[in-house]
Amino acid sequence: MPSNKSVSDAPIVQFTNCRILRSHQLQREDLWVREGKILNPEKLFFEEKGSADIQLDCKDSIIAPGFIDVQINGGFGVDFSLATDDFKSGIDLVSQKILSHGVTSFCPTLVTSPPAVYHQVLPQISIRNGGAHGAGILGAHLEGPFISKEKKGAHPEHCLRTFEAGAFQDLLATYGSLDCVRIVTLAPEMKRSSEVIWELTKRGICVSLGHSVANLSQAEDAVQHGATFITHLFNAMLPFHHRDPGIVGLLTSDKIPAGRRVFYGMISDGIHTNPAALRIAHRAHPKGLVLVTDAIAGMGLAPGRHTLGQQVVEIDGLNTYIAGTKTLSGSVATMDTCVRHFQEATGCSAEIALEAASLHPAQLLGIEHKKGTLNYDSDADFLMLNDDLYVQATYIAGEEVWRQDALGM
């Protein structure tokens, strides 16, 4: 049957012999793509009387939505929290390199920094679609400086700030601009944080709770004002206590506004969170779990000394510490590694592991209508994986942007 070109001249590609992750299940059906979008084959057949121009045999691969990393500080020698003249080339390098790990969209993350760094770096971050040049940029994640001194983790204490009389104006003055900002991590116990959360949420910016000594009541109040995310659950917050579970208690709180879901990030690298803690969180609130790498500049590099913003860090195997201490400072795990570790640690299905790195972050950012799924009319950002969840090929807008070479398969 010839293609009907009255609707579009663009070629129709049919991916065959595959299992597609759709509606939370791996389904044995074909994937149809045109002009960077997932096609509904019924409409194609019955309304357009069309068919495929190109057929690609996927050799029984899994096809899943591309991964979305909402917390990545850098990688491959690039540190997003360092103000450099060639910052754009650095972010381009990272966006290209993470394609091989299945990441098709990400939020470049800046740790606590002096205002001058935000003023120089943020104007150089542009929200853009992904493609052969690299993964798409969804906007910046600003982790700090409005966080707790007691739970600063790897963040430099001399750069930490509080909300003064101006509150939201203080935040604006610190960052310089919110034009490209998608997520802000702050400590909800800080005075005037509620009005800041409300102002950020009103502007469509996701507020995340982290690096905090907040009790459960303070965390619930933050959610009621609009916060929807928890930054790397268990890390840099009060440990769970049965009389006041703190931020962790949000996973089973009965004070979440109706129709809202609280999401939480997990660094599933085998270092930051004990597998038992990962299992507890997942079983308590499976639909809120978002896998993040929290990767630093040393991801993809040999062990040794690297940077994380204003700090020097040492990499020893999969451990990364602030130099001269045992304070963990981000991760060097890649997203595909985190997905596989999550599945192994929890015993969950492949579908659940893949959705934690795709559907859930898309839902967090409110973009699930176009990313994080393989629903009809969504962006054709997807991966081919084998049964062990190793990435074989990465596609953005229906175009192959990375493929495992024959020697590596």
PDB file of C-alpha atoms in Angstrom, residues 245-355:
ATOM      1  CA  PRO A 245       9.774  11.027  60.549  1.00  0.00           C
ATOM      2  CA  GLY A 246      10.848  14.400  59.087  1.00  0.00           C
ATOM      3  CA  ILE A 247      10.842  14.931  55.316  1.00  0.00           C
ATOM      4  CA  VAL A 248      10.902  11.146  54.813  1.00  0.00           C
ATOM      5  CA  GLY A 249       7.404  11.079  56.348  1.00  0.00           C
ATOM      6  CA  LEU A 250       6.004  12.814  53.263  1.00  0.00           C
ATOM      7  CA  LEU A 251       6.060   9.435  51.494  1.00  0.00           C
ATOM      8  CA  THR A 252       3.077   8.283  53.567  1.00  0.00           C
ATOM      9  CA  SER A 253       1.673  11.603  54.830  1.00  0.00           C
ATOM     10  CA  ASP A 254      -2.118  12.017  54.935  1.00  0.00           C
ATOM     11  CA  LYS A 255      -1.776  15.794  54.605  1.00  0.00           C
ATOM     12  CA  ILE A 256      -0.839  15.908  50.911  1.00  0.00           C
ATOM     13  CA  PRO A 257      -3.429  18.048  49.049  1.00  0.00           C
ATOM     14  CA  ALA A 258      -5.964  16.017  47.063  1.00  0.00           C
ATOM     15  CA  GLY A 259      -4.869  15.285  43.507  1.00  0.00           C
ATOM     16  CA  ARG A 260      -1.216  16.025  44.264  1.00  0.00           C
ATOM     17  CA  ARG A 261       1.702  13.631  44.333  1.00  0.00           C
ATOM     18  CA  VAL A 262       4.991  14.156  46.113  1.00  0.00           C
ATOM     19  CA  PHE A 263       7.955  12.809  44.153  1.00  0.00           C
ATOM     20  CA  TYR A 264      11.344  11.990  45.613  1.00  0.00           C
ATOM     21  CA  GLY A 265      14.784  11.581  44.076  1.00  0.00           C
ATOM     22  CA  MET A 266      16.930   8.534  44.797  1.00  0.00           C
ATOM     23  CA  ILE A 267      20.623   8.113  43.972  1.00  0.00           C
ATOM     24  CA  SER A 268      20.542   4.399  43.209  1.00  0.00           C
ATOM     25  CA  ASP A 269      24.297   3.894  42.924  1.00  0.00           C
ATOM     26  CA  GLY A 270      24.833   1.387  45.744  1.00  0.00           C
ATOM     27  CA  ILE A 271      26.731   4.040  47.715  1.00  0.00           C
ATOM     28  CA  HIS A 272      24.363   6.843  48.717  1.00  0.00           C
ATOM     29  CA  THR A 273      21.482   4.647  49.855  1.00  0.00           C
ATOM     30  CA  ASN A 274      21.573   1.182  51.367  1.00  0.00           C
ATOM     31  CA  PRO A 275      19.527  -1.258  49.262  1.00  0.00           C
ATOM     32  CA  ALA A 276      17.229  -1.839  52.260  1.00  0.00           C
ATOM     33  CA  ALA A 277      16.458   1.904  52.454  1.00  0.00           C
ATOM     34  CA  LEU A 278      15.831   1.939  48.703  1.00  0.00           C
ATOM     35  CA  ARG A 279      13.376  -0.945  49.132  1.00  0.00           C
ATOM     36  CA  ILE A 280      11.595   0.759  52.049  1.00  0.00           C
ATOM     37  CA  ALA A 281      11.087   3.975  50.051  1.00  0.00           C
ATOM     38  CA  HIS A 282       9.971   2.152  46.930  1.00  0.00           C
ATOM     39  CA  ARG A 283       7.465  -0.033  48.764  1.00  0.00           C
ATOM     40  CA  ALA A 284       6.089   2.943  50.715  1.00  0.00           C
ATOM     41  CA  HIS A 285       5.530   5.186  47.681  1.00  0.00           C
ATOM     42  CA  PRO A 286       6.405   3.485  44.372  1.00  0.00           C
ATOM     43  CA  LYS A 287       4.746   6.052  42.085  1.00  0.00           C
ATOM     44  CA  GLY A 288       6.794   8.919  43.482  1.00  0.00           C
ATOM     45  CA  LEU A 289      10.278   7.475  42.993  1.00  0.00           C
ATOM     46  CA  VAL A 290      12.490   9.402  40.555  1.00  0.00           C
ATOM     47  CA  LEU A 291      15.954   8.065  39.803  1.00  0.00           C
ATOM     48  CA  VAL A 292      18.647  10.756  39.651  1.00  0.00           C
ATOM     49  CA  THR A 293      22.380  10.420  39.134  1.00  0.00           C
ATOM     50  CA  ASP A 294      23.521  13.482  41.133  1.00  0.00           C
ATOM     51  CA  ALA A 295      26.567  13.002  38.916  1.00  0.00           C
ATOM     52  CA  ILE A 296      29.590  15.265  39.302  1.00  0.00           C
ATOM     53  CA  ALA A 297      32.383  16.250  36.932  1.00  0.00           C
ATOM     54  CA  GLY A 298      34.243  13.031  37.712  1.00  0.00           C
ATOM     55  CA  MET A 299      31.561  10.827  36.122  1.00  0.00           C
ATOM     56  CA  GLY A 300      33.207   9.060  33.212  1.00  0.00           C
ATOM     57  CA  LEU A 301      36.723   9.938  34.407  1.00  0.00           C
ATOM     58  CA  ALA A 302      39.455   8.040  36.228  1.00  0.00           C
ATOM     59  CA  PRO A 303      39.672   8.138  40.045  1.00  0.00           C
ATOM     60  CA  GLY A 304      41.454  11.165  41.488  1.00  0.00           C
ATOM     61  CA  ARG A 305      40.729  14.797  42.333  1.00  0.00           C
ATOM     62  CA  HIS A 306      37.977  16.752  40.602  1.00  0.00           C
ATOM     63  CA  THR A 307      35.718  19.703  41.413  1.00  0.00           C
ATOM     64  CA  LEU A 308      32.158  20.212  42.593  1.00  0.00           C
ATOM     65  CA  GLY A 309      31.538  23.941  42.414  1.00  0.00           C
ATOM     66  CA  GLN A 310      33.695  25.620  45.055  1.00  0.00           C
ATOM     67  CA  GLN A 311      34.959  22.321  46.515  1.00  0.00           C
ATOM     68  CA  VAL A 312      37.629  19.763  45.613  1.00  0.00           C
ATOM     69  CA  VAL A 313      36.405  16.172  45.616  1.00  0.00           C
ATOM     70  CA  GLU A 314      38.203  12.840  45.517  1.00  0.00           C
ATOM     71  CA  ILE A 315      36.927   9.823  43.611  1.00  0.00           C
ATOM     72  CA  ASP A 316      37.749   6.404  44.997  1.00  0.00           C
ATOM     73  CA  GLY A 317      35.952   3.717  43.019  1.00  0.00           C
ATOM     74  CA  LEU A 318      32.246   4.641  43.127  1.00  0.00           C
ATOM     75  CA  ASN A 319      32.789   6.755  46.261  1.00  0.00           C
ATOM     76  CA  THR A 320      33.172  10.522  45.933  1.00  0.00           C
ATOM     77  CA  TYR A 321      34.186  12.570  48.954  1.00  0.00           C
ATOM     78  CA  ILE A 322      34.991  16.182  49.764  1.00  0.00           C
ATOM     79  CA  ALA A 323      38.791  16.079  49.676  1.00  0.00           C
ATOM     80  CA  GLY A 324      40.270  15.114  53.039  1.00  0.00           C
ATOM     81  CA  THR A 325      36.914  14.049  54.530  1.00  0.00           C
ATOM     82  CA  LYS A 326      34.405  11.209  54.379  1.00  0.00           C
ATOM     83  CA  THR A 327      31.545  13.534  53.329  1.00  0.00           C
ATOM     84  CA  LEU A 328      29.851  12.131  50.238  1.00  0.00           C
ATOM     85  CA  SER A 329      29.770  14.617  47.370  1.00  0.00           C
ATOM     86  CA  GLY A 330      27.588  13.555  44.488  1.00  0.00           C
ATOM     87  CA  SER A 331      27.908  10.433  42.410  1.00  0.00           C
ATOM     88  CA  VAL A 332      29.856   9.105  39.449  1.00  0.00           C
ATOM     89  CA  ALA A 333      27.141   6.618  38.483  1.00  0.00           C
ATOM     90  CA  THR A 334      25.460   6.909  35.095  1.00  0.00           C
ATOM     91  CA  MET A 335      21.677   6.772  34.720  1.00  0.00           C
ATOM     92  CA  ASP A 336      21.593   3.347  33.074  1.00  0.00           C
ATOM     93  CA  THR A 337      23.685   1.983  35.961  1.00  0.00           C
ATOM     94  CA  CYS A 338      21.214   3.487  38.456  1.00  0.00           C
ATOM     95  CA  VAL A 339      18.274   1.869  36.643  1.00  0.00           C
ATOM     96  CA  ARG A 340      19.914  -1.563  36.722  1.00  0.00           C
ATOM     97  CA  HIS A 341      20.937  -1.210  40.384  1.00  0.00           C
ATOM     98  CA  PHE A 342      17.416  -0.119  41.321  1.00  0.00           C
ATOM     99  CA  GLN A 343      15.914  -3.185  39.653  1.00  0.00           C
ATOM    100  CA  GLU A 344      18.445  -5.498  41.292  1.00  0.00           C
ATOM    101  CA  ALA A 345      18.087  -3.938  44.770  1.00  0.00           C
ATOM    102  CA  THR A 346      14.282  -3.894  44.830  1.00  0.00           C
ATOM    103  CA  GLY A 347      13.472  -6.919  42.694  1.00  0.00           C
ATOM    104  CA  CYS A 348      11.024  -4.756  40.758  1.00  0.00           C
ATOM    105  CA  SER A 349      10.013  -5.381  37.158  1.00  0.00           C
ATOM    106  CA  ALA A 350      11.852  -3.913  34.195  1.00  0.00           C
ATOM    107  CA  GLU A 351       8.810  -1.733  33.541  1.00  0.00           C
ATOM    108  CA  ILE A 352       8.934  -0.166  37.008  1.00  0.00           C
ATOM    109  CA  ALA A 353      12.696   0.405  36.858  1.00  0.00           C
ATOM    110  CA  LEU A 354      12.460   2.088  33.452  1.00  0.00           C
ATOM    111  CA  GLU A 355       9.522   4.304  34.453  1.00  0.00           C
TER     112      GLU A 355
END
